[in-house]
mmCIF file of C-alpha atoms in Angstrom:
data_model
loop_
_atom_site.group_PDB
_atom_site.id
_atom_site.type_symbol
_atom_site.label_atom_id
_atom_site.label_comp_id
_atom_site.label_asym_id
_atom_site.label_seq_id
_atom_site.Cartn_x
_atom_site.Cartn_y
_atom_site.Cartn_z
ATOM 1 C CA MET A 875 -17.536 -15.553 -10.826
ATOM 2 C CA ARG A 876 -15.361 -12.522 -11.447
ATOM 3 C CA ASP A 877 -12.877 -11.687 -8.681
ATOM 4 C CA TRP A 878 -13.937 -8.373 -7.082
ATOM 5 C CA LEU A 879 -10.334 -7.458 -6.317
ATOM 6 C CA ALA A 880 -9.209 -8.170 -9.891
ATOM 7 C CA ASP A 881 -11.853 -5.703 -11.133
ATOM 8 C CA ALA A 882 -10.615 -3.058 -8.716
ATOM 9 C CA VAL A 883 -6.986 -3.694 -9.637
ATOM 10 C CA GLU A 884 -7.626 -3.285 -13.369
ATOM 11 C CA SER A 885 -9.154 0.142 -12.768
ATOM 12 C CA TYR A 886 -6.311 1.095 -10.427
ATOM 13 C CA ASN A 887 -3.636 0.019 -12.906
ATOM 14 C CA ARG A 888 -5.229 1.973 -15.741
ATOM 15 C CA ASP A 889 -5.016 5.046 -13.535
ATOM 16 C CA SER A 890 -1.391 4.187 -12.690
ATOM 17 C CA PHE A 891 -0.598 3.985 -16.403
ATOM 18 C CA ASP A 892 -2.490 7.137 -17.369
ATOM 19 C CA GLN A 893 -0.713 9.152 -14.672
ATOM 20 C CA ARG A 894 2.722 7.541 -14.977
ATOM 21 C CA ASP A 895 4.406 10.783 -16.067
ATOM 22 C CA ARG A 896 3.698 12.439 -12.712
ATOM 23 C CA TYR A 897 5.686 9.826 -10.778
ATOM 24 C CA PRO A 898 9.492 9.673 -10.599
ATOM 25 C CA THR A 899 9.506 5.892 -10.084
ATOM 26 C CA PHE A 900 7.248 2.859 -9.561
ATOM 27 C CA LEU A 901 6.866 -0.325 -7.513
ATOM 28 C CA LEU A 902 5.332 -3.629 -8.656
ATOM 29 C CA ILE A 903 3.086 -5.409 -6.114
ATOM 30 C CA PRO A 904 1.863 -8.992 -6.744
ATOM 31 C CA LEU A 905 -1.920 -9.362 -6.512
ATOM 32 C CA GLU A 906 -1.775 -12.114 -3.881
ATOM 33 C CA THR A 907 0.433 -9.928 -1.701
ATOM 34 C CA LEU A 908 -2.170 -7.172 -1.880
ATOM 35 C CA ARG A 909 -4.942 -9.667 -1.125
ATOM 36 C CA THR A 910 -3.110 -10.800 2.025
ATOM 37 C CA VAL A 911 -2.590 -7.204 3.112
ATOM 38 C CA ILE A 912 -6.299 -6.454 2.707
ATOM 39 C CA GLU A 913 -7.248 -9.538 4.741
ATOM 40 C CA TRP A 914 -4.921 -8.543 7.578
ATOM 41 C CA ALA A 915 -6.212 -4.981 7.504
ATOM 42 C CA MET A 916 -9.819 -6.164 7.815
ATOM 43 C CA GLU A 917 -9.003 -8.698 10.529
ATOM 44 C CA SER A 918 -7.294 -5.973 12.584
ATOM 45 C CA ILE A 919 -10.251 -3.558 12.671
ATOM 46 C CA PRO A 920 -10.687 -1.323 14.671
ATOM 47 C CA ASP A 921 -6.881 -1.166 14.906
ATOM 48 C CA GLU A 922 -4.396 -0.280 12.213
ATOM 49 C CA VAL A 923 -1.915 -2.903 11.045
ATOM 50 C CA LEU A 924 1.723 -2.257 10.141
ATOM 51 C CA ILE A 925 3.181 -4.633 7.544
ATOM 52 C CA GLY A 926 6.807 -4.953 6.467
ATOM 53 C CA PHE A 927 8.281 -6.076 3.137
ATOM 54 C CA ASP A 928 11.623 -6.690 1.515
ATOM 55 C CA PRO A 929 12.172 -6.790 -2.245
ATOM 56 C CA ASP A 930 12.045 -10.236 -3.844
ATOM 57 C CA PRO A 931 15.575 -10.845 -5.221
ATOM 58 C CA ASP A 932 14.291 -13.721 -7.368
ATOM 59 C CA ARG A 933 11.774 -11.534 -9.212
ATOM 60 C CA PRO A 934 13.280 -8.522 -10.987
ATOM 61 C CA ASN A 935 10.924 -6.194 -12.825
ATOM 62 C CA PRO A 936 10.067 -7.731 -16.215
ATOM 63 C CA GLU A 937 11.284 -5.824 -19.228
ATOM 64 C CA TYR A 938 7.742 -5.144 -20.421
ATOM 65 C CA SER A 939 6.808 -3.550 -17.081
ATOM 66 C CA GLU A 940 9.887 -1.348 -17.299
ATOM 67 C CA ASP A 941 8.818 -0.377 -20.822
ATOM 68 C CA LEU A 942 5.337 0.570 -19.605
ATOM 69 C CA PHE A 943 6.250 2.480 -16.451
ATOM 70 C CA GLY A 944 9.982 3.054 -16.328
ATOM 71 C CA PRO A 945 12.716 2.527 -16.257
ATOM 72 C CA SER A 946 12.512 2.405 -12.474
ATOM 73 C CA ARG A 947 14.687 5.162 -11.051
ATOM 74 C CA PRO A 948 17.142 3.838 -8.416
ATOM 75 C CA SER A 949 15.729 6.096 -5.716
ATOM 76 C CA PHE A 950 14.619 3.623 -3.028
ATOM 77 C CA SER A 951 15.775 0.341 -1.565
ATOM 78 C CA GLY A 952 14.348 -2.512 -3.608
ATOM 79 C CA HIS A 953 13.866 -0.608 -6.848
ATOM 80 C CA GLY A 954 13.862 -2.861 -9.882
ATOM 81 C CA TYR A 955 12.325 -5.833 -8.020
ATOM 82 C CA LEU A 956 8.804 -6.975 -7.191
ATOM 83 C CA LEU A 957 7.664 -6.414 -3.627
ATOM 84 C CA GLY A 958 8.358 -9.487 -1.508
ATOM 85 C CA ALA A 959 6.247 -11.374 1.000
ATOM 86 C CA PRO A 960 4.297 -9.391 3.634
ATOM 87 C CA HIS A 961 5.019 -9.713 7.361
ATOM 88 C CA ILE A 962 2.891 -8.314 10.191
ATOM 89 C CA VAL A 963 5.033 -5.971 12.278
ATOM 90 C CA ASN A 964 2.503 -4.498 14.691
ATOM 91 C CA VAL A 965 -1.197 -3.898 15.321
ATOM 92 C CA GLY A 966 -2.463 -0.905 17.281
ATOM 93 C CA ASP A 967 -4.090 2.493 17.204
ATOM 94 C CA SER A 968 -2.827 5.356 15.065
ATOM 95 C CA TYR A 969 -0.452 6.491 17.826
ATOM 96 C CA SER A 970 1.187 3.148 18.550
ATOM 97 C CA VAL A 971 1.137 1.130 15.330
ATOM 98 C CA HIS A 972 4.417 2.623 14.081
ATOM 99 C CA HIS A 973 6.262 1.407 17.188
ATOM 100 C CA VAL A 974 7.548 -2.141 17.156
ATOM 101 C CA PRO A 975 7.854 -4.547 20.115
ATOM 102 C CA GLU A 976 10.857 -3.933 22.357
ATOM 103 C CA GLU A 977 12.554 -7.183 21.365
ATOM 104 C CA TRP A 978 12.941 -5.795 17.849
ATOM 105 C CA THR A 979 15.072 -2.886 19.005
ATOM 106 C CA ASP A 980 18.143 -2.399 21.134
ATOM 107 C CA GLY A 981 19.810 0.510 22.839
ATOM 108 C CA VAL A 982 22.767 0.559 20.470
ATOM 109 C CA PHE A 983 20.917 1.052 17.197
ATOM 110 C CA SER A 984 17.559 2.506 18.247
ATOM 111 C CA GLU A 985 18.483 6.090 17.362
ATOM 112 C CA GLU A 986 19.774 5.092 13.927
ATOM 113 C CA ARG A 987 16.898 2.782 13.111
ATOM 114 C CA GLY A 988 14.031 4.805 14.489
ATOM 115 C CA ALA A 989 11.021 3.389 16.314
ATOM 116 C CA ARG A 990 10.558 0.589 13.763
ATOM 117 C CA GLY A 991 14.046 -0.824 14.042
ATOM 118 C CA SER A 992 14.345 -0.729 10.216
ATOM 119 C CA ARG A 993 13.964 -4.486 9.996
ATOM 120 C CA PHE A 994 12.233 -4.272 6.606
ATOM 121 C CA SER A 995 12.894 -2.232 3.496
ATOM 122 C CA SER A 996 9.303 -1.101 2.846
ATOM 123 C CA PHE A 997 6.223 -0.699 5.024
ATOM 124 C CA LEU A 998 2.458 -0.431 4.629
ATOM 125 C CA HIS A 999 -0.070 0.527 7.272
ATOM 126 C CA SER A 1000 -3.847 0.570 7.099
ATOM 127 C CA HIS A 1001 -6.243 3.437 7.727
ATOM 128 C CA PRO A 1002 -9.539 1.884 8.894
ATOM 129 C CA ASN A 1003 -12.371 4.078 7.601
ATOM 130 C CA ALA A 1004 -10.002 6.888 6.693
ATOM 131 C CA TYR A 1005 -8.638 8.071 3.405
ATOM 132 C CA ALA A 1006 -5.053 7.284 2.413
ATOM 133 C CA HIS A 1007 -2.950 10.317 3.208
ATOM 134 C CA PRO A 1008 0.145 10.525 5.436
ATOM 135 C CA SER A 1009 -0.290 12.180 8.818
ATOM 136 C CA GLN A 1010 2.558 13.938 10.604
ATOM 137 C CA SER A 1011 3.406 10.737 12.494
ATOM 138 C CA ASP A 1012 3.333 8.811 9.202
ATOM 139 C CA ALA A 1013 5.805 11.249 7.655
ATOM 140 C CA GLU A 1014 8.082 11.018 10.684
ATOM 141 C CA ALA A 1015 8.057 7.212 10.670
ATOM 142 C CA ALA A 1016 8.877 7.203 6.948
ATOM 143 C CA GLN A 1017 12.204 8.914 7.624
ATOM 144 C CA TRP A 1018 13.655 5.493 8.532
ATOM 145 C CA THR A 1019 12.047 3.688 5.586
ATOM 146 C CA GLU A 1020 14.680 2.914 2.955
ATOM 147 C CA GLY A 1021 12.141 1.516 0.520
ATOM 148 C CA VAL A 1022 8.557 2.636 -0.091
ATOM 149 C CA GLU A 1023 6.044 3.766 2.524
ATOM 150 C CA MET A 1024 2.457 2.778 1.682
ATOM 151 C CA ILE A 1025 -0.991 3.510 3.112
ATOM 152 C CA LEU A 1026 -4.113 1.417 2.536
ATOM 153 C CA GLY A 1027 -7.326 3.263 3.312
ATOM 154 C CA VAL A 1028 -10.274 0.907 3.895
ATOM 155 C CA ARG A 1029 -13.874 2.123 3.782
ATOM 156 C CA PHE A 1030 -16.367 -0.260 5.380
ATOM 157 C CA SER A 1031 -19.639 -0.508 7.284
ATOM 158 C CA PRO A 1032 -20.991 -0.944 9.854
ATOM 159 C CA ALA A 1033 -18.273 0.941 11.680
ATOM 160 C CA PRO A 1034 -17.461 0.722 15.396
ATOM 161 C CA LEU A 1035 -18.518 3.794 17.355
ATOM 162 C CA GLY A 1036 -16.014 6.570 16.788
ATOM 163 C CA LEU A 1037 -14.596 4.985 13.632
ATOM 164 C CA GLU A 1038 -16.952 6.467 11.067
ATOM 165 C CA TRP A 1039 -15.523 7.353 7.634
ATOM 166 C CA TYR A 1040 -13.010 10.207 7.838
ATOM 167 C CA ASP A 1041 -12.298 12.127 4.660
ATOM 168 C CA GLN A 1042 -10.465 15.261 3.638
ATOM 169 C CA GLU A 1043 -10.530 16.581 0.098
ATOM 170 C CA GLU A 1044 -6.852 17.421 -0.174
ATOM 171 C CA GLY A 1045 -3.983 15.848 -2.051
ATOM 172 C CA HIS A 1046 -3.825 13.272 -4.809
ATOM 173 C CA ARG A 1047 -6.272 10.401 -4.314
ATOM 174 C CA ARG A 1048 -5.764 6.872 -5.665
ATOM 175 C CA ASP A 1049 -8.970 4.833 -5.439
ATOM 176 C CA LEU A 1050 -8.876 1.050 -5.547
ATOM 177 C CA ASN A 1051 -12.551 0.461 -6.302
ATOM 178 C CA SER A 1052 -14.347 -1.847 -8.707
ATOM 179 C CA GLU A 1053 -17.338 0.462 -9.219
ATOM 180 C CA PRO A 1054 -16.323 4.120 -9.094
ATOM 181 C CA GLY A 1055 -19.164 6.599 -8.884
ATOM 182 C CA ASP A 1056 -21.281 8.753 -6.614
ATOM 183 C CA GLU A 1057 -23.131 5.863 -4.971
ATOM 184 C CA LEU A 1058 -21.346 3.794 -2.351
ATOM 185 C CA PRO A 1059 -20.694 0.328 -3.826
ATOM 186 C CA VAL A 1060 -20.403 -2.910 -1.895
ATOM 187 C CA MET A 1061 -17.334 -4.658 -3.273
ATOM 188 C CA THR A 1062 -17.505 -7.670 -0.957
ATOM 189 C CA THR A 1063 -18.115 -8.639 2.670
ATOM 190 C CA PHE A 1064 -15.493 -9.649 5.215
ATOM 191 C CA ALA A 1065 -16.005 -10.680 8.841
ATOM 192 C CA GLY A 1066 -19.590 -9.395 8.742
ATOM 193 C CA ARG A 1067 -18.625 -5.986 7.337
ATOM 194 C CA LYS A 1068 -19.319 -4.542 3.912
ATOM 195 C CA ILE A 1069 -16.257 -3.263 2.072
ATOM 196 C CA HIS A 1070 -17.061 -0.157 0.034
ATOM 197 C CA GLY A 1071 -13.656 0.729 -1.323
ATOM 198 C CA PHE A 1072 -9.958 1.213 -0.819
ATOM 199 C CA GLU A 1073 -7.350 3.854 -1.418
ATOM 200 C CA LEU A 1074 -3.718 2.892 -1.945
ATOM 201 C CA ILE A 1075 -0.751 5.256 -2.136
ATOM 202 C CA GLY A 1076 3.038 4.993 -1.940
ATOM 203 C CA TYR A 1077 5.746 7.525 -1.221
ATOM 204 C CA MET A 1078 9.427 7.793 -0.304
ATOM 205 C CA ARG A 1079 10.903 9.360 2.796
ATOM 206 C CA ASN A 1080 11.738 12.507 0.812
ATOM 207 C CA GLY A 1081 7.998 12.949 0.195
ATOM 208 C CA GLU A 1082 8.000 12.013 -3.491
ATOM 209 C CA ALA A 1083 5.127 9.797 -4.625
ATOM 210 C CA VAL A 1084 5.698 6.281 -5.958
ATOM 211 C CA ASN A 1085 3.488 4.832 -8.678
ATOM 212 C CA LEU A 1086 2.107 1.499 -7.428
ATOM 213 C CA VAL A 1087 1.244 -1.189 -10.002
ATOM 214 C CA ILE A 1088 -0.508 -4.480 -9.168
ATOM 215 C CA THR A 1089 0.778 -7.506 -11.052
ATOM 216 C CA GLU A 1090 0.552 -11.212 -11.658
ATOM 217 C CA GLU A 1091 3.165 -13.356 -9.909
ATOM 218 C CA ASP A 1092 5.603 -12.879 -12.794
ATOM 219 C CA GLY A 1093 5.308 -9.086 -12.683
ATOM 220 C CA THR A 1094 2.815 -8.657 -15.534
ATOM 221 C CA PRO A 1095 0.630 -5.585 -14.813
ATOM 222 C CA ILE A 1096 -2.983 -6.709 -14.487
ATOM 223 C CA GLY A 1097 -5.447 -5.298 -17.019
ATOM 224 C CA LEU A 1098 -2.892 -3.521 -19.212
ATOM 225 C CA PRO A 1099 -1.755 -4.494 -22.715
ATOM 226 C CA LEU A 1100 1.788 -5.755 -23.054
ATOM 227 C CA PRO A 1101 4.214 -3.652 -25.102
ATOM 228 C CA PRO A 1102 4.744 -4.888 -28.669
#
């Protein structure tokens, strides 16, 4: 049986490739890392989840990925390497998820590190039943992110009361769906909920967008032809 996420990733990567000229740089994300992130996001509903990453020093960007999307501009911490393993940092509502537990911070460095303590290079947080677009608090939290800030919007049903789908037709949208179209698809089910689609974006603390590309473990972009 075909993997529903693999179908969605192929469509997403084609869009990443087609629009590569509008991005100043890119980040490679292994498929299994994304799968873990999606599982944690669904398990945390109705809360958001904040996930931290460091670059994987043992997996530099393959030459063929650089040929397709780059070269990667050295504009963020971890450029030139695949995204490393995910780590849950915090779970909470939209007002508290960006703040880390007190034991992660200290009075000496808190002002320099911001509310997150800057323990990881890059971060991703989920938007349960909301499109992927940075809020004011998201933009403020990103000021201490040396790598890439990412948002995963998850559309699902049935939704808890007060958590119905929130949308706003502004900004650049990046859908991670296996069946794009006017009708609402059902990609899969998780914990008794139907997943209808995702949005996934990345940006740097200066506000510039980052082109996200989903790969095999060796950094091969999924669903795209290799350069000759």
